[in-house]
CSV table of C-alpha atoms and ligand atoms in Angstrom, one decimal:
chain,number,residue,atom,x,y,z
A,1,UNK,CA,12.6,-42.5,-50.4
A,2,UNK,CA,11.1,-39.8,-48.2
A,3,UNK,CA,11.9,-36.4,-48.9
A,4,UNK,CA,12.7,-33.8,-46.5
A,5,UNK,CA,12.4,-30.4,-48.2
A,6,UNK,CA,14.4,-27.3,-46.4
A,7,UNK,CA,14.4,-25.3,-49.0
A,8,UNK,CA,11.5,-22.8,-48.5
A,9,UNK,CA,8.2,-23.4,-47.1
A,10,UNK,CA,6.5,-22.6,-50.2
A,11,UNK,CA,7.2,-26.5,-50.8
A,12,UNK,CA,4.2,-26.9,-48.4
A,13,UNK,CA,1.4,-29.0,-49.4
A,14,UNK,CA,-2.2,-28.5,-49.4
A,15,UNK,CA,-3.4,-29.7,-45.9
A,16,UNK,CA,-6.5,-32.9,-46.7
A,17,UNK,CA,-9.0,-30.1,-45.4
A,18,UNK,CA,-7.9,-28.3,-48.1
A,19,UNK,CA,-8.7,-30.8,-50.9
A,20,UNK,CA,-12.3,-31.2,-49.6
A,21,UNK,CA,-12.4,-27.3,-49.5
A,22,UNK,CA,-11.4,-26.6,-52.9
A,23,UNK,CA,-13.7,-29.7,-53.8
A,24,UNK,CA,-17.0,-28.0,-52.9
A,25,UNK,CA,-15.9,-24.0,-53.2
A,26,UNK,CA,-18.6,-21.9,-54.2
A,27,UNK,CA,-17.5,-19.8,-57.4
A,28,UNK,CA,-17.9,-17.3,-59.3
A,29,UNK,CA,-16.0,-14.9,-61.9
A,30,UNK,CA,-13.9,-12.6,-59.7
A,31,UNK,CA,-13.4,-10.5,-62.1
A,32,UNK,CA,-16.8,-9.7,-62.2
A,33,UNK,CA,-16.5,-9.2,-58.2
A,34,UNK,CA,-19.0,-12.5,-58.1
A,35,UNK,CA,-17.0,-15.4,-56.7
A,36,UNK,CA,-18.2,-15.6,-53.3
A,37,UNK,CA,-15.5,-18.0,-51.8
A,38,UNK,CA,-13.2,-15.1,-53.1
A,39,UNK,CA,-14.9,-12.0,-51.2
A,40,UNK,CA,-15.2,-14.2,-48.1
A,41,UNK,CA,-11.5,-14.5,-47.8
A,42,UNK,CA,-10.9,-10.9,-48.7
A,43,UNK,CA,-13.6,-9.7,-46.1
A,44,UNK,CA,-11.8,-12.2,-43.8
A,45,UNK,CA,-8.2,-11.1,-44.8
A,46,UNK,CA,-9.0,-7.3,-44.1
A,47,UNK,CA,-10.8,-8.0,-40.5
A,48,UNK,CA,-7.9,-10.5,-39.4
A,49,UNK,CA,-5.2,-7.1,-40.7
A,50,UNK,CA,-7.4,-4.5,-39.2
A,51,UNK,CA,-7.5,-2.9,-42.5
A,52,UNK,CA,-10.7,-1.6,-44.5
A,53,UNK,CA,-10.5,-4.0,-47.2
A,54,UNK,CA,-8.2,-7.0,-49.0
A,55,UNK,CA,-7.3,-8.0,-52.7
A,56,UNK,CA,-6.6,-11.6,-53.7
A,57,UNK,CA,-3.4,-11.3,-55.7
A,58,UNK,CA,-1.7,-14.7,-57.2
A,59,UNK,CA,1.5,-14.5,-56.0
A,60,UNK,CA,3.3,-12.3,-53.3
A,61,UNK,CA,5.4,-10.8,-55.8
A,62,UNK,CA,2.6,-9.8,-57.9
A,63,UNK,CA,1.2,-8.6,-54.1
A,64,UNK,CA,4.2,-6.4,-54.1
A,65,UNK,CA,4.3,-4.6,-57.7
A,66,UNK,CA,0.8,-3.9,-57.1
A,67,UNK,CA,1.5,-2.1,-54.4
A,68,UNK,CA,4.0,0.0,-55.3
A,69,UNK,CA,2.2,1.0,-59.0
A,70,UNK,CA,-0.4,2.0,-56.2
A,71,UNK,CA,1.2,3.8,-53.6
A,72,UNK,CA,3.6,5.6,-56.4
A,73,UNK,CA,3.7,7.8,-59.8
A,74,UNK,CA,6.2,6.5,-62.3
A,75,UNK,CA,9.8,8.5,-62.1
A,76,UNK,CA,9.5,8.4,-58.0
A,77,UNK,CA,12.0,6.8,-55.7
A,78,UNK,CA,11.5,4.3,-52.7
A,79,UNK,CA,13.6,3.7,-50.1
A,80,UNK,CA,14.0,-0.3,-48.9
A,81,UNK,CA,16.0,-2.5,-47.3
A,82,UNK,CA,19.5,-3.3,-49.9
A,83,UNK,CA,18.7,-7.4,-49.0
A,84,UNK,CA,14.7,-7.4,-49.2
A,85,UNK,CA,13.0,-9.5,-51.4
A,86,UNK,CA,11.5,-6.4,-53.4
A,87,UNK,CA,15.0,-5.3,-54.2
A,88,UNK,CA,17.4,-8.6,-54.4
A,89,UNK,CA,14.4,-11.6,-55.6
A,90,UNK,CA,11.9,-9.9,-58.1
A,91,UNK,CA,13.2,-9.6,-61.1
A,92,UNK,CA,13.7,-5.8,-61.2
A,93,UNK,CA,10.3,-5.6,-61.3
A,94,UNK,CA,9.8,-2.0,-59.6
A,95,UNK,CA,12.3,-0.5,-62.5
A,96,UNK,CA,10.9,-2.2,-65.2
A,97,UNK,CA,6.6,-2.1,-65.0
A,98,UNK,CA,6.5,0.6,-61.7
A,99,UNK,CA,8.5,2.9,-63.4
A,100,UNK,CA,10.3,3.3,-60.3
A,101,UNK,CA,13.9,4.0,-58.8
A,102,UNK,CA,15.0,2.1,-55.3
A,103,UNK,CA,16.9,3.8,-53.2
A,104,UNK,CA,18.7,0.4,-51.3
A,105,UNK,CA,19.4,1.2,-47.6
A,106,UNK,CA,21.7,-1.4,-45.4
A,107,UNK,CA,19.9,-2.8,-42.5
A,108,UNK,CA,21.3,-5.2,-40.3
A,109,UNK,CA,18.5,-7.6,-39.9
A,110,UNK,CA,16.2,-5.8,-42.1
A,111,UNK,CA,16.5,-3.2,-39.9
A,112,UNK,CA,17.1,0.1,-41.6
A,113,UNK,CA,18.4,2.7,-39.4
A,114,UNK,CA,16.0,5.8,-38.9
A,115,UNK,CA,18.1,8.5,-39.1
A,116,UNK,CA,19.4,6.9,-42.8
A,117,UNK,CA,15.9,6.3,-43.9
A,118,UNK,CA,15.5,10.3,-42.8
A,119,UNK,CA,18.5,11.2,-44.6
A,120,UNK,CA,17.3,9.4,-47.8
A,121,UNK,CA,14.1,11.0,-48.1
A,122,UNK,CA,14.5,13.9,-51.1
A,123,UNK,CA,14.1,17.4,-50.1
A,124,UNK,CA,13.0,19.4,-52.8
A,125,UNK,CA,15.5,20.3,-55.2
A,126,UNK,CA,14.8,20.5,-59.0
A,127,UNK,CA,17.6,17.9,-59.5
A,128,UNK,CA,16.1,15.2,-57.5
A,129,UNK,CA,13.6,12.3,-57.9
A,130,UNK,CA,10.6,12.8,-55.5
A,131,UNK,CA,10.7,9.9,-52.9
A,132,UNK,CA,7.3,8.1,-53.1
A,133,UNK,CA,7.5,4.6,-50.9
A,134,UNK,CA,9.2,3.5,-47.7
A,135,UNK,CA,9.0,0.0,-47.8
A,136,UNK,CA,10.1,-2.7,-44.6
A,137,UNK,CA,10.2,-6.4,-44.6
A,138,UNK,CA,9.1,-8.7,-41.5
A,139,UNK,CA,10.3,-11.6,-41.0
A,140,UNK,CA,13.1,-10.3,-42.7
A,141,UNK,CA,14.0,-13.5,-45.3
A,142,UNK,CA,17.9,-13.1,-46.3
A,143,UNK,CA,18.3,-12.1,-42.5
A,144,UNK,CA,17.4,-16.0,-41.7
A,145,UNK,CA,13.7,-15.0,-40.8
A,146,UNK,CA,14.5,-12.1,-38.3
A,147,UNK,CA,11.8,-10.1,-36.9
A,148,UNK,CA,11.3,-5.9,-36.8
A,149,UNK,CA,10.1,-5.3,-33.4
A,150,UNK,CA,7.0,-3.2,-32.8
A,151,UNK,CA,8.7,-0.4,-31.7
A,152,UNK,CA,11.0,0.0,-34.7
A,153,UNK,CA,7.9,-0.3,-36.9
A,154,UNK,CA,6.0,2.5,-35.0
A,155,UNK,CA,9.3,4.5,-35.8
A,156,UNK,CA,9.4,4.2,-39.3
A,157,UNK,CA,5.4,4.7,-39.0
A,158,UNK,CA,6.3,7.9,-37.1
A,159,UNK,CA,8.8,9.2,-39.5
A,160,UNK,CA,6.6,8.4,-42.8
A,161,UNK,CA,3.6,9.8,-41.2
A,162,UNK,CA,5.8,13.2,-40.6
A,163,UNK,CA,6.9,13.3,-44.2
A,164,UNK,CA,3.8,11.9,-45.8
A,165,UNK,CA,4.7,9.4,-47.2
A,166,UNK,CA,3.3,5.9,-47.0
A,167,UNK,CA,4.7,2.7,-46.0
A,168,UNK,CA,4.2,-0.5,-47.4
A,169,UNK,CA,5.0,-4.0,-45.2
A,170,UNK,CA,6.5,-7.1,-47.6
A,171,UNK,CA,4.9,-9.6,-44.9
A,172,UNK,CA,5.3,-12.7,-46.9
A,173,UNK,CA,5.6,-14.0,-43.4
A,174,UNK,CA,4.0,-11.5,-41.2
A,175,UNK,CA,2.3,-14.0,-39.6
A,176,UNK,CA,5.7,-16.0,-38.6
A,177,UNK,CA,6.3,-12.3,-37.2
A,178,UNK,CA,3.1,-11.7,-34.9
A,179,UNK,CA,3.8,-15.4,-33.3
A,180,UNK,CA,6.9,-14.9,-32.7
A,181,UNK,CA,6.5,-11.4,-30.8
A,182,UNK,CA,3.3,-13.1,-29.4
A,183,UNK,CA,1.4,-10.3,-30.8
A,184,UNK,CA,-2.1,-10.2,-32.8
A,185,UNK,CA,-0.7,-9.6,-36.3
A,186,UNK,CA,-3.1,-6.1,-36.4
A,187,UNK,CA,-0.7,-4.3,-34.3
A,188,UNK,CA,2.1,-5.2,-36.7
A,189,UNK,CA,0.4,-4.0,-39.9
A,190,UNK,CA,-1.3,-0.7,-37.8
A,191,UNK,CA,1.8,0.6,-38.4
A,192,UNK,CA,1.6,0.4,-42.0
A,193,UNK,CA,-0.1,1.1,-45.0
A,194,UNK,CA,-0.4,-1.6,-47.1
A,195,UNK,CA,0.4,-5.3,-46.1
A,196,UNK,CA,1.2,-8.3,-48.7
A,197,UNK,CA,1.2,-11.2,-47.3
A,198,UNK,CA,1.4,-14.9,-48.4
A,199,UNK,CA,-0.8,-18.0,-47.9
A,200,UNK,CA,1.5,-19.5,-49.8
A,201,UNK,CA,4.3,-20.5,-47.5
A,202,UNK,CA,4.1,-21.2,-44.1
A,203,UNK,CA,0.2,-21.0,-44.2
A,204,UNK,CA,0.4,-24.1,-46.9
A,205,UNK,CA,-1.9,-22.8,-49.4
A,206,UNK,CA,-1.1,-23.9,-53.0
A,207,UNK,CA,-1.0,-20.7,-54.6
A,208,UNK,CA,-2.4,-16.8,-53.3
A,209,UNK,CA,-1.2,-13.8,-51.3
A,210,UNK,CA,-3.3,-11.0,-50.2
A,211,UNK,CA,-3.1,-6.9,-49.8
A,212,UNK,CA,-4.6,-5.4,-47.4
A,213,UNK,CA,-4.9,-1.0,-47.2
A,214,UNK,CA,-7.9,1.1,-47.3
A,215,UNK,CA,-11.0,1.0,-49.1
A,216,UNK,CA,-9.6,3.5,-52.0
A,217,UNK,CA,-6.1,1.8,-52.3
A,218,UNK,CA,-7.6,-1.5,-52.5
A,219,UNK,CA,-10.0,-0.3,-55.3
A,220,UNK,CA,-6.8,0.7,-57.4
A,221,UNK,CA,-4.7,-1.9,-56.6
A,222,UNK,CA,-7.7,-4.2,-58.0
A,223,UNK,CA,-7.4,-2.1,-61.0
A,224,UNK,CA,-3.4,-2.5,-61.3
A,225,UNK,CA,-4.0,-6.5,-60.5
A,226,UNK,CA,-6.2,-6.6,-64.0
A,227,UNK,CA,-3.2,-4.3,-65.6
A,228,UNK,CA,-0.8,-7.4,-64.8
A,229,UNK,CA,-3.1,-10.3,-65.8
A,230,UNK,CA,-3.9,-11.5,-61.9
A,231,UNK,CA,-7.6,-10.8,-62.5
A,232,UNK,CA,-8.8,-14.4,-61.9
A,233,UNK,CA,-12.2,-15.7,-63.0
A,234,UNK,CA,-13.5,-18.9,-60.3
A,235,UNK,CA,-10.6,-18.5,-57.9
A,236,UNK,CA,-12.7,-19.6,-54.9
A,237,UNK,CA,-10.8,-22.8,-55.6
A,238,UNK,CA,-8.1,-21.2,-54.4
A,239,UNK,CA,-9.3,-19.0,-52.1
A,240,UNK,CA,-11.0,-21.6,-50.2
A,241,UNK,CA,-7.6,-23.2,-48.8
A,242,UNK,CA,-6.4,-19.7,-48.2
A,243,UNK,CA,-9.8,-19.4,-45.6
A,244,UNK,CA,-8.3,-22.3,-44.2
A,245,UNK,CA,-4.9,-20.9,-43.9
A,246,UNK,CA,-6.2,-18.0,-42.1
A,247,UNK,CA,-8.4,-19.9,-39.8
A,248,UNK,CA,-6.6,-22.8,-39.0
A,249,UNK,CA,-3.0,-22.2,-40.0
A,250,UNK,CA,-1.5,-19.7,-38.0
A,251,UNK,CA,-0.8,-20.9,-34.3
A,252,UNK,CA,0.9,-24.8,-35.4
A,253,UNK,CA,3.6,-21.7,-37.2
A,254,UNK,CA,5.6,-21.9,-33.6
A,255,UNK,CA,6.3,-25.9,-34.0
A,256,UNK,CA,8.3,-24.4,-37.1
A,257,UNK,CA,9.9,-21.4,-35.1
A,258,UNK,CA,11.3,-25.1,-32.3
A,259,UNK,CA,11.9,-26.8,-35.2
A,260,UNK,CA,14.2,-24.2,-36.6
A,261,UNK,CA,15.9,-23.6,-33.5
A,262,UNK,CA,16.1,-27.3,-33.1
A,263,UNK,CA,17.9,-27.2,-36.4
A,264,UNK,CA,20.2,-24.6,-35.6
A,265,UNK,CA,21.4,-26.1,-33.0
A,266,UNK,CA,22.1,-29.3,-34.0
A,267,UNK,CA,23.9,-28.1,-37.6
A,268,UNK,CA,26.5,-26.5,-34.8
A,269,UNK,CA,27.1,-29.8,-33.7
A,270,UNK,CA,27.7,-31.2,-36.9
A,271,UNK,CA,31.0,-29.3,-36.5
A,272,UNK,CA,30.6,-28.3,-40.6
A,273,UNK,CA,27.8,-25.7,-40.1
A,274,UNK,CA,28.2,-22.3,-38.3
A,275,UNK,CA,24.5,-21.5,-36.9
A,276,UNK,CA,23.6,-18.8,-34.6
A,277,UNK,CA,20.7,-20.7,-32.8
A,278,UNK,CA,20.0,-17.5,-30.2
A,279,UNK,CA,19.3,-15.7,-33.5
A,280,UNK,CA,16.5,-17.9,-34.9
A,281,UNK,CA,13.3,-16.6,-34.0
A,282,UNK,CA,11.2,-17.7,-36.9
A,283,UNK,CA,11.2,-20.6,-39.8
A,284,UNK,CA,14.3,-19.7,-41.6
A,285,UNK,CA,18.3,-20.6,-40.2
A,286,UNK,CA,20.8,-19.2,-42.1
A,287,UNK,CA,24.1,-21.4,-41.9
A,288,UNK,CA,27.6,-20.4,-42.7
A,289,UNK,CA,29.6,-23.9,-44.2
A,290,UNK,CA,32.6,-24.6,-41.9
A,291,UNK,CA,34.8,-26.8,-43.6
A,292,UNK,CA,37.6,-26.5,-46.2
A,293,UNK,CA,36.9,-29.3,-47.8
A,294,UNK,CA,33.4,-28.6,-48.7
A,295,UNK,CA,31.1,-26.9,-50.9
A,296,UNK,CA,27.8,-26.0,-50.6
A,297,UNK,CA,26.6,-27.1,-53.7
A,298,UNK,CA,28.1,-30.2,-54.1
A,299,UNK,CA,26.9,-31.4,-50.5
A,300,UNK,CA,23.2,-30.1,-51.5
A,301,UNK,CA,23.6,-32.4,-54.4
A,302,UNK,CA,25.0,-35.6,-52.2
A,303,UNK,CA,22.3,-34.3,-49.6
A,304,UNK,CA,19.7,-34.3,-52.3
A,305,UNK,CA,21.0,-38.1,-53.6
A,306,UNK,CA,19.9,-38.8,-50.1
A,307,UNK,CA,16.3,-37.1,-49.6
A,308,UNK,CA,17.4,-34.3,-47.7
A,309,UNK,CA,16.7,-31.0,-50.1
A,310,UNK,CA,18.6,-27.8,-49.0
A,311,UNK,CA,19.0,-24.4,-50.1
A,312,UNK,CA,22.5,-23.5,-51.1
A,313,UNK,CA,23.2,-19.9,-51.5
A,314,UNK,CA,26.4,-19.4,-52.8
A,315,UNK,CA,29.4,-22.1,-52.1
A,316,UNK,CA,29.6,-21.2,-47.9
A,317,UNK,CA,26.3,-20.6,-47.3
A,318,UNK,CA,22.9,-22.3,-46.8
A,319,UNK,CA,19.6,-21.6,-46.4
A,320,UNK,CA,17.0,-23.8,-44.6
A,321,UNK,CA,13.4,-23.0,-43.9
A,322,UNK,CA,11.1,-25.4,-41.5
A,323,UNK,CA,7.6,-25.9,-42.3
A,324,UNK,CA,4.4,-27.9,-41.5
A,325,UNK,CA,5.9,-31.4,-43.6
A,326,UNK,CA,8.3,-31.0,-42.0
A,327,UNK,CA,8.6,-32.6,-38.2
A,328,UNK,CA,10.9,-32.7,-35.3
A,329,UNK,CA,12.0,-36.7,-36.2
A,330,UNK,CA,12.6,-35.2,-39.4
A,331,UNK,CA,14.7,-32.7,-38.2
A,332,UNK,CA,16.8,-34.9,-36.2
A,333,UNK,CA,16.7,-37.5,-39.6
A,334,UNK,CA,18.2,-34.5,-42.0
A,335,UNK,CA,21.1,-34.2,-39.4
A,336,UNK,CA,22.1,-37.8,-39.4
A,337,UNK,CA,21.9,-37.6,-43.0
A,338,UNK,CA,24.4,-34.8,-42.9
A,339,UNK,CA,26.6,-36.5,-41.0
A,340,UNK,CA,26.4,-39.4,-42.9
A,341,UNK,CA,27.8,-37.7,-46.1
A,342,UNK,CA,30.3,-35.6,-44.1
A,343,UNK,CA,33.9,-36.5,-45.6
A,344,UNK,CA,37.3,-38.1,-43.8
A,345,UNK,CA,38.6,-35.3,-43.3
A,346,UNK,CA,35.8,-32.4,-42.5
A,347,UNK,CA,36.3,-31.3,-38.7
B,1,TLP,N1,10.4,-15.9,-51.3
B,1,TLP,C1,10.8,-17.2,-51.8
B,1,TLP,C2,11.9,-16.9,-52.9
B,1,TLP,O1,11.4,-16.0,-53.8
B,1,TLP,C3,13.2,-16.5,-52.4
B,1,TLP,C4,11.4,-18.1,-50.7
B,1,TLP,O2,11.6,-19.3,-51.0
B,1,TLP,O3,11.6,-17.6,-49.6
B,1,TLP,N2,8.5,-11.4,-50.1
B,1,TLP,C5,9.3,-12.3,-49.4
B,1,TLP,C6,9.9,-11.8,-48.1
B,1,TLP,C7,9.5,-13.6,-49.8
B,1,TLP,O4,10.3,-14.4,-49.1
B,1,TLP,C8,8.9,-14.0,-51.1
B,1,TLP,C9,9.1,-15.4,-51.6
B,1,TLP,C10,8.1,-13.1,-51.7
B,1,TLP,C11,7.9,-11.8,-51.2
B,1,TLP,C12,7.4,-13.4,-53.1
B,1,TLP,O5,6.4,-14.4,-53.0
B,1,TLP,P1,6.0,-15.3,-54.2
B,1,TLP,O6,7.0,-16.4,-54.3
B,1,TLP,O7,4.6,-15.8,-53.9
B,1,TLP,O8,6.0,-14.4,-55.4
């Protein structure tokens, strides 16, 4: 049976490039700063940002912790969006090794509003915590892949800048962001500090996300990397497909973007699903179950029984996320699968 998996594009596999890459890497102990497959992505990772220089990091959540043990001091706060991935998906992580309090702000669509991100920055008072971090999200995941637009990033840039404080982007997807503002993903991240992205998703690396900031946050973030046990020794394995990602990955990301709009729209038509299609502007549709007599999980499973693989949230809501295996016909194939398992007596 062929499966089609929705439920993140971090299911993507390596492209057959990538296997003959990986095959004949160049390598070296990284560790050591020697793996030359390594520094090539790095230097590649840093020019394609517009930063000064890049760190190879294992995983995007690692990508994250390193940056905030970099950007912060231990008893600090940061301010961040009360559905990002930082706060809701990684394990506590900022509390528990960074030391560090989050100060969760509501944004609808990941969008924080300025004056409250103004408001939560500490004034000095003896009593407080001094706020370290302002960290933004883009695309936005919980918010079905929404996108900040330039202007509200230059904002937040704006307002950090005034109080001196830095800003770090989570762009696990920042590249699903630049397409779909039709923007070169350097005047996304000029607004920021520090950038983590991943090569990992929608790029279809097998493993690997990068940081990007200047020379001197990069040389301590590399430092903070060893700390956590993601100094890697002949990486350029990796790091080879991750070239590749770079180079030869980014523009096919808007067949996801149709396909995910494609999707939308047809789970309205189910009649089961509630979709916002209009909203979709990246890889990810959120979808709101529509039927009394369902529940998510239990379809998922009956989907799953059937090669379709979904994300179910809680029991009303779904997540799906489009991807390079997956294709238009199988788009339109994952619908009449769901219609096929819809019961009597759903609308
Ligand atoms: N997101 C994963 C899950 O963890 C939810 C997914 O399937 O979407 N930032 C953002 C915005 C992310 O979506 C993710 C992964 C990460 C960071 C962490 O990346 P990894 O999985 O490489 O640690």
């Amino acid at each position: 049976m062929a499966i089609i998996d929705l439920r993140s594009d971090t299911v993507t596999k390596p492209t057959s490039e990538m296997y003959v890459a990986m095959a004949s890497a160049e390598v070296g102990d990284d560790v050591y700063g020697d793996d030359p497959t390594v520094n090539r992505l790095e230097s590649l990772a840093a020019e394609k940002l517009g930063k000064e220089a890049a760190l190879f990091v294992p995983s995007g959540t690692m990508g994250n912790l390193i940056a905030i043990l970099t950007h912060t001091k231990p008893g600090q706060e940061m301010i961040l969006e009360e559905k990002s991935h930082i706060f809701q998906y990684e394990v506590g992580g900022v509390a528990r090794v960074a030391g560090v309090q989050t100060r969760p702000i509501n944004g609808p669509r990941g969008q924080m509003a300025i004056e409250c991100i103004e408001e939560a920055i500490r004034p000095q008072n003896i009593h407080f915590p001094e706020t370290g971090l302002i960290a933004i999200e883009n695309t936005h995941n919980i918010s079905g892949g929404s996108v900040l637009p330039l202007e509200y990033m230059r904002k937040v840039s704006e307002l950090a800048k005034s109080r001196n404080l830095p800003v770090h982007l989570d762009g696990a997807r920042v590249f699903n962001a630049a397409v779909a503002l039709g923007t070169d993903v350097k005047n996304i991240a000029k607004h920021v500090d520090s950038v983590m992205f991943c090569l990992s998703k929608g790029l279809a690396s097998p493993v690997g996300s990068i940081l990007v900031g200047n020379r001197s946050f990069i040389n301590k973030a590399r430092k903070h990397r060893k700390m956590l046990g993601g100094g890697l020794r002949q990486a350029g394995v990796l790091a080879a497909c991750g070239i590749i990602s770079l180079e030869s990955m980014v523009d096919r990301l808007k067949e996801d973007h149709e396909n995910a709009r494609l999707l939308a729209s047809e789970l309205l038509e189910t009649g089961i699903f509630i979709t916002q299609p209009e909203a979709v502007k990246t890889n990810i549709v959120n979808a709101v179950l529509d039927c009394p007599s369902c529940n998510a999980f239990e379809l998922s499973e009956k989907l799953a029984e059937r090669g379709v693989l979904v994300g179910a949230r809680s029991k009303r809501h779904f997540r799906f996320v489009l991807h390079k295996d997956v294709t238009r016909d199988n788009v339109i194939e994952a619908i009449s699968v769901m219609n096929s398992v819809k019961k009597k007596n759903c609308p």
